[in-house]
PDB file of C-alpha atoms and ligand atoms in Angstrom:
ATOM      1  CA  UNK F   1      27.371-101.219 -53.182  1.00  0.00           C
ATOM      2  CA  UNK F   2      25.624-104.059 -52.876  1.00  0.00           C
ATOM      3  CA  UNK F   3      27.033-105.867 -50.553  1.00  0.00           C
ATOM      4  CA  UNK F   4      25.481-105.865 -46.553  1.00  0.00           C
ATOM      5  CA  UNK F   5      29.251-107.177 -44.430  1.00  0.00           C
ATOM      6  CA  UNK F   6      27.511-107.318 -40.430  1.00  0.00           C
ATOM      7  CA  UNK F   7      30.975-107.676 -38.292  1.00  0.00           C
ATOM      8  CA  UNK F   8      31.054-107.443 -34.485  1.00  0.00           C
ATOM      9  CA  UNK F   9      34.112-105.974 -32.659  1.00  0.00           C
ATOM     10  CA  UNK F  10      37.043-104.853 -33.560  1.00  0.00           C
ATOM     11  CA  UNK F  11      38.994-108.247 -33.972  1.00  0.00           C
ATOM     12  CA  UNK F  12      41.812-108.059 -36.855  1.00  0.00           C
ATOM     13  CA  UNK F  13      42.507-110.718 -39.779  1.00  0.00           C
ATOM     14  CA  UNK F  14      38.751-112.219 -38.359  1.00  0.00           C
ATOM     15  CA  UNK F  15      37.240-114.937 -41.206  1.00  0.00           C
ATOM     16  CA  UNK F  16      34.401-114.804 -42.595  1.00  0.00           C
ATOM     17  CA  UNK F  17      31.760-116.074 -44.723  1.00  0.00           C
ATOM     18  CA  UNK F  18      29.830-114.927 -47.993  1.00  0.00           C
ATOM     19  CA  UNK F  19      26.428-116.270 -49.213  1.00  0.00           C
ATOM     20  CA  UNK F  20      24.436-114.525 -52.289  1.00  0.00           C
ATOM     21  CA  UNK F  21      21.294-115.004 -52.881  1.00  0.00           C
ATOM     22  CA  UNK F  22      19.296-114.007 -56.213  1.00  0.00           C
ATOM     23  CA  UNK F  23      21.301-115.502 -58.991  1.00  0.00           C
ATOM     24  CA  UNK F  24      18.788-116.874 -60.218  1.00  0.00           C
ATOM     25  CA  UNK F  25      15.646-114.144 -61.331  1.00  0.00           C
ATOM     26  CA  UNK F  26      12.504-115.836 -60.292  1.00  0.00           C
ATOM     27  CA  UNK F  27      13.862-118.074 -57.313  1.00  0.00           C
ATOM     28  CA  UNK F  28      11.665-115.239 -55.884  1.00  0.00           C
ATOM     29  CA  UNK F  29      12.021-117.717 -51.767  1.00  0.00           C
ATOM     30  CA  UNK F  30      15.800-116.625 -51.832  1.00  0.00           C
ATOM     31  CA  UNK F  31      16.115-113.086 -51.780  1.00  0.00           C
ATOM     32  CA  UNK F  32      13.253-113.682 -49.219  1.00  0.00           C
ATOM     33  CA  UNK F  33      15.928-115.594 -47.840  1.00  0.00           C
ATOM     34  CA  UNK F  34      18.169-113.345 -47.516  1.00  0.00           C
ATOM     35  CA  UNK F  35      16.396-110.774 -46.275  1.00  0.00           C
ATOM     36  CA  UNK F  36      15.316-112.865 -43.245  1.00  0.00           C
ATOM     37  CA  UNK F  37      19.266-114.086 -42.814  1.00  0.00           C
ATOM     38  CA  UNK F  38      19.542-109.524 -41.942  1.00  0.00           C
ATOM     39  CA  UNK F  39      17.251-109.988 -39.792  1.00  0.00           C
ATOM     40  CA  UNK F  40      17.978-112.816 -37.552  1.00  0.00           C
ATOM     41  CA  UNK F  41      21.954-112.623 -38.007  1.00  0.00           C
ATOM     42  CA  UNK F  42      22.372-109.783 -36.300  1.00  0.00           C
ATOM     43  CA  UNK F  43      24.860-108.277 -33.964  1.00  0.00           C
ATOM     44  CA  UNK F  44      22.185-107.443 -31.740  1.00  0.00           C
ATOM     45  CA  UNK F  45      20.289-111.095 -31.562  1.00  0.00           C
ATOM     46  CA  UNK F  46      19.986-112.305 -28.109  1.00  0.00           C
ATOM     47  CA  UNK F  47      20.684-116.466 -29.298  1.00  0.00           C
ATOM     48  CA  UNK F  48      23.832-117.861 -27.542  1.00  0.00           C
ATOM     49  CA  UNK F  49      24.679-119.139 -31.833  1.00  0.00           C
ATOM     50  CA  UNK F  50      24.397-116.643 -33.556  1.00  0.00           C
ATOM     51  CA  UNK F  51      27.071-114.979 -30.855  1.00  0.00           C
ATOM     52  CA  UNK F  52      29.331-117.020 -31.479  1.00  0.00           C
ATOM     53  CA  UNK F  53      29.350-116.721 -35.140  1.00  0.00           C
ATOM     54  CA  UNK F  54      30.034-112.793 -35.099  1.00  0.00           C
ATOM     55  CA  UNK F  55      32.232-113.527 -32.654  1.00  0.00           C
ATOM     56  CA  UNK F  56      34.977-115.557 -34.958  1.00  0.00           C
ATOM     57  CA  UNK F  57      32.869-114.636 -38.183  1.00  0.00           C
ATOM     58  CA  UNK F  58      32.211-111.355 -40.087  1.00  0.00           C
ATOM     59  CA  UNK F  59      29.757-111.803 -42.417  1.00  0.00           C
ATOM     60  CA  UNK F  60      28.805-110.317 -46.022  1.00  0.00           C
ATOM     61  CA  UNK F  61      25.097-110.687 -47.827  1.00  0.00           C
ATOM     62  CA  UNK F  62      24.337-110.508 -51.825  1.00  0.00           C
ATOM     63  CA  UNK F  63      20.491-109.750 -51.195  1.00  0.00           C
ATOM     64  CA  UNK F  64      20.336-110.284 -55.445  1.00  0.00           C
ATOM     65  CA  UNK F  65      23.321-111.195 -57.674  1.00  0.00           C
ATOM     66  CA  UNK F  66      20.329-110.987 -59.997  1.00  0.00           C
ATOM     67  CA  UNK F  67      19.019-107.944 -59.535  1.00  0.00           C
ATOM     68  CA  UNK F  68      17.715-106.705 -63.126  1.00  0.00           C
ATOM     69  CA  UNK F  69      16.616-110.498 -63.944  1.00  0.00           C
ATOM     70  CA  UNK F  70      14.638-109.931 -60.535  1.00  0.00           C
ATOM     71  CA  UNK F  71      13.816-107.005 -61.267  1.00  0.00           C
ATOM     72  CA  UNK F  72      12.452-107.869 -65.010  1.00  0.00           C
ATOM     73  CA  UNK F  73      10.324-111.336 -62.747  1.00  0.00           C
ATOM     74  CA  UNK F  74       8.442-108.595 -61.242  1.00  0.00           C
ATOM     75  CA  UNK F  75       8.018-106.449 -63.929  1.00  0.00           C
ATOM     76  CA  UNK F  76       7.089-108.875 -67.349  1.00  0.00           C
ATOM     77  CA  UNK F  77       8.553-111.935 -66.914  1.00  0.00           C
ATOM     78  CA  UNK F  78       7.994-113.853 -63.498  1.00  0.00           C
ATOM     79  CA  UNK F  79       9.646-117.046 -64.851  1.00  0.00           C
ATOM     80  CA  UNK F  80      12.291-115.316 -65.946  1.00  0.00           C
ATOM     81  CA  UNK F  81      16.279-116.701 -65.308  1.00  0.00           C
ATOM     82  CA  UNK F  82      19.012-115.597 -66.415  1.00  0.00           C
ATOM     83  CA  UNK F  83      21.061-112.021 -66.853  1.00  0.00           C
ATOM     84  CA  UNK F  84      19.608-109.568 -68.849  1.00  0.00           C
ATOM     85  CA  UNK F  85      22.468-108.747 -70.851  1.00  0.00           C
ATOM     86  CA  UNK F  86      22.443-108.384 -74.432  1.00  0.00           C
ATOM     87  CA  UNK F  87      24.254-110.464 -77.186  1.00  0.00           C
ATOM     88  CA  UNK F  88      25.973-109.334 -80.248  1.00  0.00           C
ATOM     89  CA  UNK F  89      24.789-112.009 -82.139  1.00  0.00           C
ATOM     90  CA  UNK F  90      22.102-112.898 -81.198  1.00  0.00           C
ATOM     91  CA  UNK F  91      18.666-111.077 -80.031  1.00  0.00           C
ATOM     92  CA  UNK F  92      18.240-113.086 -77.449  1.00  0.00           C
ATOM     93  CA  UNK F  93      19.118-111.549 -74.252  1.00  0.00           C
ATOM     94  CA  UNK F  94      20.619-112.986 -71.127  1.00  0.00           C
ATOM     95  CA  UNK F  95      23.387-115.404 -69.996  1.00  0.00           C
ATOM     96  CA  UNK F  96      23.307-117.613 -66.937  1.00  0.00           C
ATOM     97  CA  UNK F  97      24.967-116.536 -64.241  1.00  0.00           C
ATOM     98  CA  UNK F  98      25.421-120.310 -62.885  1.00  0.00           C
ATOM     99  CA  UNK F  99      27.050-121.296 -65.967  1.00  0.00           C
ATOM    100  CA  UNK F 100      29.297-117.978 -66.746  1.00  0.00           C
ATOM    101  CA  UNK F 101      32.018-118.954 -63.503  1.00  0.00           C
ATOM    102  CA  UNK F 102      35.405-120.166 -64.134  1.00  0.00           C
ATOM    103  CA  UNK F 103      35.232-123.955 -63.600  1.00  0.00           C
ATOM    104  CA  UNK F 104      35.204-126.265 -66.877  1.00  0.00           C
ATOM    105  CA  UNK F 105      33.772-123.168 -68.554  1.00  0.00           C
ATOM    106  CA  UNK F 106      30.601-123.932 -70.801  1.00  0.00           C
ATOM    107  CA  UNK F 107      32.120-127.322 -71.052  1.00  0.00           C
ATOM    108  CA  UNK F 108      28.131-131.045 -70.607  1.00  0.00           C
ATOM    109  CA  UNK F 109      25.401-128.622 -68.436  1.00  0.00           C
ATOM    110  CA  UNK F 110      26.018-125.441 -70.323  1.00  0.00           C
ATOM    111  CA  UNK F 111      25.524-124.476 -73.635  1.00  0.00           C
ATOM    112  CA  UNK F 112      26.779-121.660 -76.204  1.00  0.00           C
ATOM    113  CA  UNK F 113      23.918-120.400 -77.535  1.00  0.00           C
ATOM    114  CA  UNK F 114      22.360-117.134 -76.929  1.00  0.00           C
ATOM    115  CA  UNK F 115      18.306-118.977 -77.064  1.00  0.00           C
ATOM    116  CA  UNK F 116      18.871-121.574 -74.338  1.00  0.00           C
ATOM    117  CA  UNK F 117      18.138-121.202 -70.244  1.00  0.00           C
ATOM    118  CA  UNK F 118      21.618-121.988 -69.531  1.00  0.00           C
ATOM    119  CA  UNK F 119      23.749-120.042 -71.491  1.00  0.00           C
ATOM    120  CA  UNK F 120      27.133-119.448 -70.378  1.00  0.00           C
ATOM    121  CA  UNK F 121      28.170-116.405 -71.719  1.00  0.00           C
ATOM    122  CA  UNK F 122      30.839-115.926 -74.436  1.00  0.00           C
ATOM    123  CA  UNK F 123      33.862-116.516 -72.102  1.00  0.00           C
ATOM    124  CA  UNK F 124      33.901-116.827 -68.308  1.00  0.00           C
ATOM    125  CA  UNK F 125      33.274-114.126 -65.908  1.00  0.00           C
ATOM    126  CA  UNK F 126      32.018-112.467 -69.213  1.00  0.00           C
ATOM    127  CA  UNK F 127      28.861-110.672 -67.464  1.00  0.00           C
ATOM    128  CA  UNK F 128      29.178-107.508 -64.535  1.00  0.00           C
ATOM    129  CA  UNK F 129      28.009-109.783 -61.714  1.00  0.00           C
ATOM    130  CA  UNK F 130      29.520-112.499 -61.926  1.00  0.00           C
ATOM    131  CA  UNK F 131      33.033-110.602 -62.018  1.00  0.00           C
ATOM    132  CA  UNK F 132      32.187-108.075 -59.650  1.00  0.00           C
ATOM    133  CA  UNK F 133      31.812-111.485 -57.952  1.00  0.00           C
ATOM    134  CA  UNK F 134      33.941-112.977 -58.678  1.00  0.00           C
ATOM    135  CA  UNK F 135      36.531-110.217 -57.626  1.00  0.00           C
ATOM    136  CA  UNK F 136      35.678-109.660 -54.276  1.00  0.00           C
ATOM    137  CA  UNK F 137      35.961-113.336 -53.286  1.00  0.00           C
ATOM    138  CA  UNK F 138      38.872-112.844 -55.082  1.00  0.00           C
ATOM    139  CA  UNK F 139      40.271-111.067 -53.447  1.00  0.00           C
ATOM    140  CA  UNK F 140      39.958-111.617 -49.688  1.00  0.00           C
ATOM    141  CA  UNK F 141      40.564-115.561 -50.867  1.00  0.00           C
ATOM    142  CA  UNK F 142      42.165-114.797 -47.353  1.00  0.00           C
ATOM    143  CA  UNK F 143      39.624-114.999 -45.440  1.00  0.00           C
ATOM    144  CA  UNK F 144      36.561-115.893 -46.383  1.00  0.00           C
ATOM    145  CA  UNK F 145      35.817-120.072 -45.532  1.00  0.00           C
ATOM    146  CA  UNK F 146      32.396-120.322 -45.858  1.00  0.00           C
ATOM    147  CA  UNK F 147      30.452-119.358 -49.929  1.00  0.00           C
ATOM    148  CA  UNK F 148      26.936-120.105 -49.495  1.00  0.00           C
ATOM    149  CA  UNK F 149      24.756-119.440 -52.384  1.00  0.00           C
ATOM    150  CA  UNK F 150      20.326-119.740 -52.007  1.00  0.00           C
ATOM    151  CA  UNK F 151      18.123-121.063 -55.063  1.00  0.00           C
ATOM    152  CA  UNK F 152      15.525-123.232 -55.019  1.00  0.00           C
ATOM    153  CA  UNK F 153      13.128-125.482 -55.519  1.00  0.00           C
ATOM    154  CA  UNK F 154      13.838-129.188 -55.103  1.00  0.00           C
ATOM    155  CA  UNK F 155      15.283-129.066 -51.022  1.00  0.00           C
ATOM    156  CA  UNK F 156      18.832-130.164 -51.190  1.00  0.00           C
ATOM    157  CA  UNK F 157      22.537-129.399 -49.381  1.00  0.00           C
ATOM    158  CA  UNK F 158      24.729-129.493 -52.550  1.00  0.00           C
ATOM    159  CA  UNK F 159      28.169-129.740 -52.785  1.00  0.00           C
ATOM    160  CA  UNK F 160      31.376-129.683 -55.378  1.00  0.00           C
ATOM    161  CA  UNK F 161      31.388-130.874 -58.066  1.00  0.00           C
ATOM    162  CA  UNK F 162      28.793-130.416 -60.800  1.00  0.00           C
ATOM    163  CA  UNK F 163      31.014-129.228 -62.685  1.00  0.00           C
ATOM    164  CA  UNK F 164      32.631-133.126 -62.581  1.00  0.00           C
ATOM    165  CA  UNK F 165      31.466-136.533 -61.863  1.00  0.00           C
ATOM    166  CA  UNK F 166      35.455-136.150 -59.865  1.00  0.00           C
ATOM    167  CA  UNK F 167      34.790-135.674 -56.260  1.00  0.00           C
ATOM    168  CA  UNK F 168      35.760-133.159 -54.675  1.00  0.00           C
ATOM    169  CA  UNK F 169      39.253-133.999 -51.769  1.00  0.00           C
ATOM    170  CA  UNK F 170      37.217-132.916 -48.725  1.00  0.00           C
ATOM    171  CA  UNK F 171      33.432-134.672 -50.766  1.00  0.00           C
ATOM    172  CA  UNK F 172      33.536-136.453 -47.063  1.00  0.00           C
ATOM    173  CA  UNK F 173      34.065-133.708 -44.335  1.00  0.00           C
ATOM    174  CA  UNK F 174      31.475-132.036 -46.751  1.00  0.00           C
ATOM    175  CA  UNK F 175      28.851-134.632 -46.481  1.00  0.00           C
ATOM    176  CA  UNK F 176      29.068-134.893 -43.027  1.00  0.00           C
ATOM    177  CA  UNK F 177      28.441-131.101 -42.948  1.00  0.00           C
ATOM    178  CA  UNK F 178      25.413-131.178 -45.144  1.00  0.00           C
ATOM    179  CA  UNK F 179      23.788-134.463 -42.579  1.00  0.00           C
ATOM    180  CA  UNK F 180      22.037-132.233 -40.903  1.00  0.00           C
ATOM    181  CA  UNK F 181      19.110-133.595 -41.117  1.00  0.00           C
ATOM    182  CA  UNK F 182      17.901-133.866 -37.700  1.00  0.00           C
ATOM    183  CA  UNK F 183      17.204-130.310 -37.815  1.00  0.00           C
ATOM    184  CA  UNK F 184      15.053-129.774 -41.067  1.00  0.00           C
ATOM    185  CA  UNK F 185      13.105-133.132 -40.256  1.00  0.00           C
ATOM    186  CA  UNK F 186      14.945-134.640 -43.446  1.00  0.00           C
ATOM    187  CA  UNK F 187      12.866-133.632 -46.655  1.00  0.00           C
ATOM    188  CA  UNK F 188      16.024-132.009 -47.983  1.00  0.00           C
ATOM    189  CA  UNK F 189      18.253-134.153 -49.836  1.00  0.00           C
ATOM    190  CA  UNK F 190      22.249-133.364 -50.050  1.00  0.00           C
ATOM    191  CA  UNK F 191      24.970-134.789 -52.016  1.00  0.00           C
ATOM    192  CA  UNK F 192      28.012-133.581 -55.004  1.00  0.00           C
ATOM    193  CA  UNK F 193      25.919-131.493 -57.777  1.00  0.00           C
ATOM    194  CA  UNK F 194      27.154-133.847 -60.627  1.00  0.00           C
ATOM    195  CA  UNK F 195      26.482-137.210 -59.272  1.00  0.00           C
ATOM    196  CA  UNK F 196      23.373-135.808 -56.816  1.00  0.00           C
ATOM    197  CA  UNK F 197      20.764-133.703 -60.506  1.00  0.00           C
ATOM    198  CA  UNK F 198      22.980-133.037 -62.907  1.00  0.00           C
ATOM    199  CA  UNK F 199      26.742-131.228 -64.150  1.00  0.00           C
ATOM    200  CA  UNK F 200      26.554-128.476 -64.754  1.00  0.00           C
ATOM    201  CA  UNK F 201      29.324-126.342 -65.364  1.00  0.00           C
ATOM    202  CA  UNK F 202      30.680-122.371 -64.122  1.00  0.00           C
ATOM    203  CA  UNK F 203      28.133-122.367 -60.921  1.00  0.00           C
ATOM    204  CA  UNK F 204      30.030-119.839 -58.140  1.00  0.00           C
ATOM    205  CA  UNK F 205      29.748-123.087 -56.009  1.00  0.00           C
ATOM    206  CA  UNK F 206      32.839-124.808 -57.716  1.00  0.00           C
ATOM    207  CA  UNK F 207      34.517-121.737 -58.837  1.00  0.00           C
ATOM    208  CA  UNK F 208      35.019-120.996 -54.928  1.00  0.00           C
ATOM    209  CA  UNK F 209      35.898-124.377 -54.185  1.00  0.00           C
ATOM    210  CA  UNK F 210      39.346-123.874 -56.666  1.00  0.00           C
ATOM    211  CA  UNK F 211      39.901-120.902 -54.888  1.00  0.00           C
ATOM    212  CA  UNK F 212      40.091-121.910 -52.426  1.00  0.00           C
ATOM    213  CA  UNK F 213      36.909-121.756 -50.255  1.00  0.00           C
ATOM    214  CA  UNK F 214      37.004-125.276 -48.662  1.00  0.00           C
ATOM    215  CA  UNK F 215      34.014-125.075 -48.078  1.00  0.00           C
ATOM    216  CA  UNK F 216      31.221-124.477 -51.237  1.00  0.00           C
ATOM    217  CA  UNK F 217      27.399-125.005 -51.145  1.00  0.00           C
ATOM    218  CA  UNK F 218      24.270-124.378 -52.686  1.00  0.00           C
ATOM    219  CA  UNK F 219      20.103-124.568 -50.898  1.00  0.00           C
ATOM    220  CA  UNK F 220      17.299-125.330 -53.442  1.00  0.00           C
ATOM    221  CA  UNK F 221      15.379-124.504 -50.818  1.00  0.00           C
ATOM    222  CA  UNK F 222      11.290-125.429 -51.167  1.00  0.00           C
ATOM    223  CA  UNK F 223       9.284-126.284 -52.192  1.00  0.00           C
ATOM    224  CA  UNK F 224       9.646-130.148 -53.735  1.00  0.00           C
ATOM    225  CA  UNK F 225       7.541-128.975 -56.910  1.00  0.00           C
ATOM    226  CA  UNK F 226       4.709-128.280 -56.222  1.00  0.00           C
ATOM    227  CA  UNK F 227       4.460-124.189 -55.940  1.00  0.00           C
ATOM    228  CA  UNK F 228       8.067-124.770 -57.692  1.00  0.00           C
ATOM    229  CA  UNK F 229       9.563-120.939 -58.099  1.00  0.00           C
ATOM    230  CA  UNK F 230       5.687-119.854 -57.189  1.00  0.00           C
ATOM    231  CA  UNK F 231       5.698-121.182 -53.075  1.00  0.00           C
ATOM    232  CA  UNK F 232       3.171-118.887 -51.983  1.00  0.00           C
ATOM    233  CA  UNK F 233       4.371-115.972 -49.644  1.00  0.00           C
ATOM    234  CA  UNK F 234       2.167-118.248 -46.808  1.00  0.00           C
ATOM    235  CA  UNK F 235       5.306-120.462 -46.672  1.00  0.00           C
ATOM    236  CA  UNK F 236       8.443-118.142 -46.579  1.00  0.00           C
ATOM    237  CA  UNK F 237       8.771-118.264 -42.602  1.00  0.00           C
ATOM    238  CA  UNK F 238       9.152-121.626 -42.593  1.00  0.00           C
ATOM    239  CA  UNK F 239      10.681-121.841 -45.668  1.00  0.00           C
ATOM    240  CA  UNK F 240      13.368-119.206 -44.368  1.00  0.00           C
ATOM    241  CA  UNK F 241      13.798-120.588 -40.815  1.00  0.00           C
ATOM    242  CA  UNK F 242      14.804-124.346 -41.812  1.00  0.00           C
ATOM    243  CA  UNK F 243      17.046-122.690 -44.030  1.00  0.00           C
ATOM    244  CA  UNK F 244      18.752-120.299 -42.253  1.00  0.00           C
ATOM    245  CA  UNK F 245      18.743-123.503 -38.600  1.00  0.00           C
ATOM    246  CA  UNK F 246      20.925-125.100 -41.545  1.00  0.00           C
ATOM    247  CA  UNK F 247      23.284-122.448 -42.164  1.00  0.00           C
ATOM    248  CA  UNK F 248      24.582-122.272 -38.781  1.00  0.00           C
ATOM    249  CA  UNK F 249      24.260-125.483 -37.991  1.00  0.00           C
ATOM    250  CA  UNK F 250      27.332-125.024 -41.348  1.00  0.00           C
ATOM    251  CA  UNK F 251      28.262-121.739 -39.578  1.00  0.00           C
ATOM    252  CA  UNK F 252      28.553-123.016 -35.805  1.00  0.00           C
ATOM    253  CA  UNK F 253      30.825-126.496 -37.721  1.00  0.00           C
ATOM    254  CA  UNK F 254      33.181-124.658 -39.959  1.00  0.00           C
ATOM    255  CA  UNK F 255      34.550-122.357 -37.031  1.00  0.00           C
ATOM    256  CA  UNK F 256      34.854-125.561 -35.007  1.00  0.00           C
ATOM    257  CA  UNK F 257      37.202-127.774 -37.438  1.00  0.00           C
ATOM    258  CA  UNK F 258      39.498-124.368 -38.570  1.00  0.00           C
ATOM    259  CA  UNK F 259      39.412-122.355 -35.572  1.00  0.00           C
ATOM    260  CA  UNK F 260      41.571-123.427 -32.232  1.00  0.00           C
ATOM    261  CA  UNK F 261      40.338-122.397 -29.061  1.00  0.00           C
ATOM    262  CA  UNK F 262      41.514-119.042 -28.181  1.00  0.00           C
TER     263      UNK F 262
HETATM  264  O1  0X9 P   1      21.404-125.764 -62.310  1.00  0.00           O
HETATM  265  C1  0X9 P   1      22.229-124.960 -61.327  1.00  0.00           C
HETATM  266  O2  0X9 P   1      22.127-123.484 -62.035  1.00  0.00           O
HETATM  267  C2  0X9 P   1      21.006-124.754 -60.249  1.00  0.00           C
HETATM  268  N1  0X9 P   1      19.872-125.710 -60.257  1.00  0.00           N
HETATM  269  S1  0X9 P   1      18.230-124.623 -60.093  1.00  0.00           S
HETATM  270  O3  0X9 P   1      17.536-124.945 -60.639  1.00  0.00           O
HETATM  271  N2  0X9 P   1      18.944-123.513 -59.421  1.00  0.00           N
HETATM  272  O4  0X9 P   1      19.076-123.562 -61.810  1.00  0.00           O
HETATM  273  C3  0X9 P   1      22.737-125.861 -59.571  1.00  0.00           C
HETATM  274  C4  0X9 P   1      23.579-125.771 -58.702  1.00  0.00           C
HETATM  275  C5  0X9 P   1      24.453-126.887 -58.527  1.00  0.00           C
HETATM  276  N3  0X9 P   1      25.848-125.002 -58.426  1.00  0.00           N
HETATM  277  C6  0X9 P   1      26.179-125.776 -59.519  1.00  0.00           C
HETATM  278  N4  0X9 P   1      25.767-126.176 -61.112  1.00  0.00           N
HETATM  279  N5  0X9 P   1      27.645-125.622 -59.766  1.00  0.00           N
HETATM  280 ZN1   ZN P   2      19.062-121.499 -59.317  1.00  0.00          ZN
END
C-alpha cells in the first residue's frame, strides 16, 4: 500500500483531494513535490489555509505512481520515462502510464509500438499502476472532487482535454482556476492540454475528468528547459514552494465552489 491519506476530525462523508506524483520515472521533482506536500499539508500545520483545507477535505497522496521506473532511473538509466513491464511480443520494456488510461486510448498522440516512449500498452489499464489508481478513484468518485497529477518540466498548468481538441464542459471555470498568476510570478502557462501542448490520449487527468472529477489538473513543474529533468537540488525548494502555493489556492477555490458554508 503506497498511498498516504491525510485526514483530520470525525466529519462523515468528507470530500477529498487526490494527488499523485512520479507517473514518469525521470521527472524527479515530482516525487519530491509529494514529499514536500505531505510535510507542509499536515494536521499540525499552524497555517490557517491548511487547517481550512483539511477541515473540509481529506487528501490522498500517492508519492510515486511508477516506483519500478523511478528506481530504474536511480540505478540504470536516469532518462527512463515509462514503467518497467515486459511485453509478450517485443524485447522493449515499459508502458507510458500516462497513455494507459481509458480516455480515447491509443489514438493520435500515443503509440502502439512497445519500443516507443509513448507506448499505450496492450489495452487500457493493462498496467498494475494505472489499474490500481483507476480502481481507487472509481471507488472514491463520489468524494474526490479535485484530481492533481504532478509532472515536469516546462512550468505549465494543464487541464482537460488532452485526448481531444474539444473543450471541457467547464472550460472557463478551469481557466479561472488555473489563472493564479499573481501567486507564482506568472512563469506558468496554462490551458487545455491538447491545445496548449499536444494531443496525448490515455492520460490520467482526462480519465479522472470523464469519471466525474470536474477539477482535474496536470502540473508541469520547473524548469523551462535549462536543466529539464535534471533540475539541480538547489532548485527543489523554490520549485516545490511555488507549486504548493498553486495547489493550496486551487484547493481553496474548489472548497469555495463546492461546499456551502455550514
Ligand atoms: O505527455 C505527457 O504525458 C505530459 N507531459 S510530460 O512531459 N510530463 O510527459 C502531459 C500530460 C497532459 N495530460 C494528458 N496528456 N492527458
Ligand atoms: Zn510527465
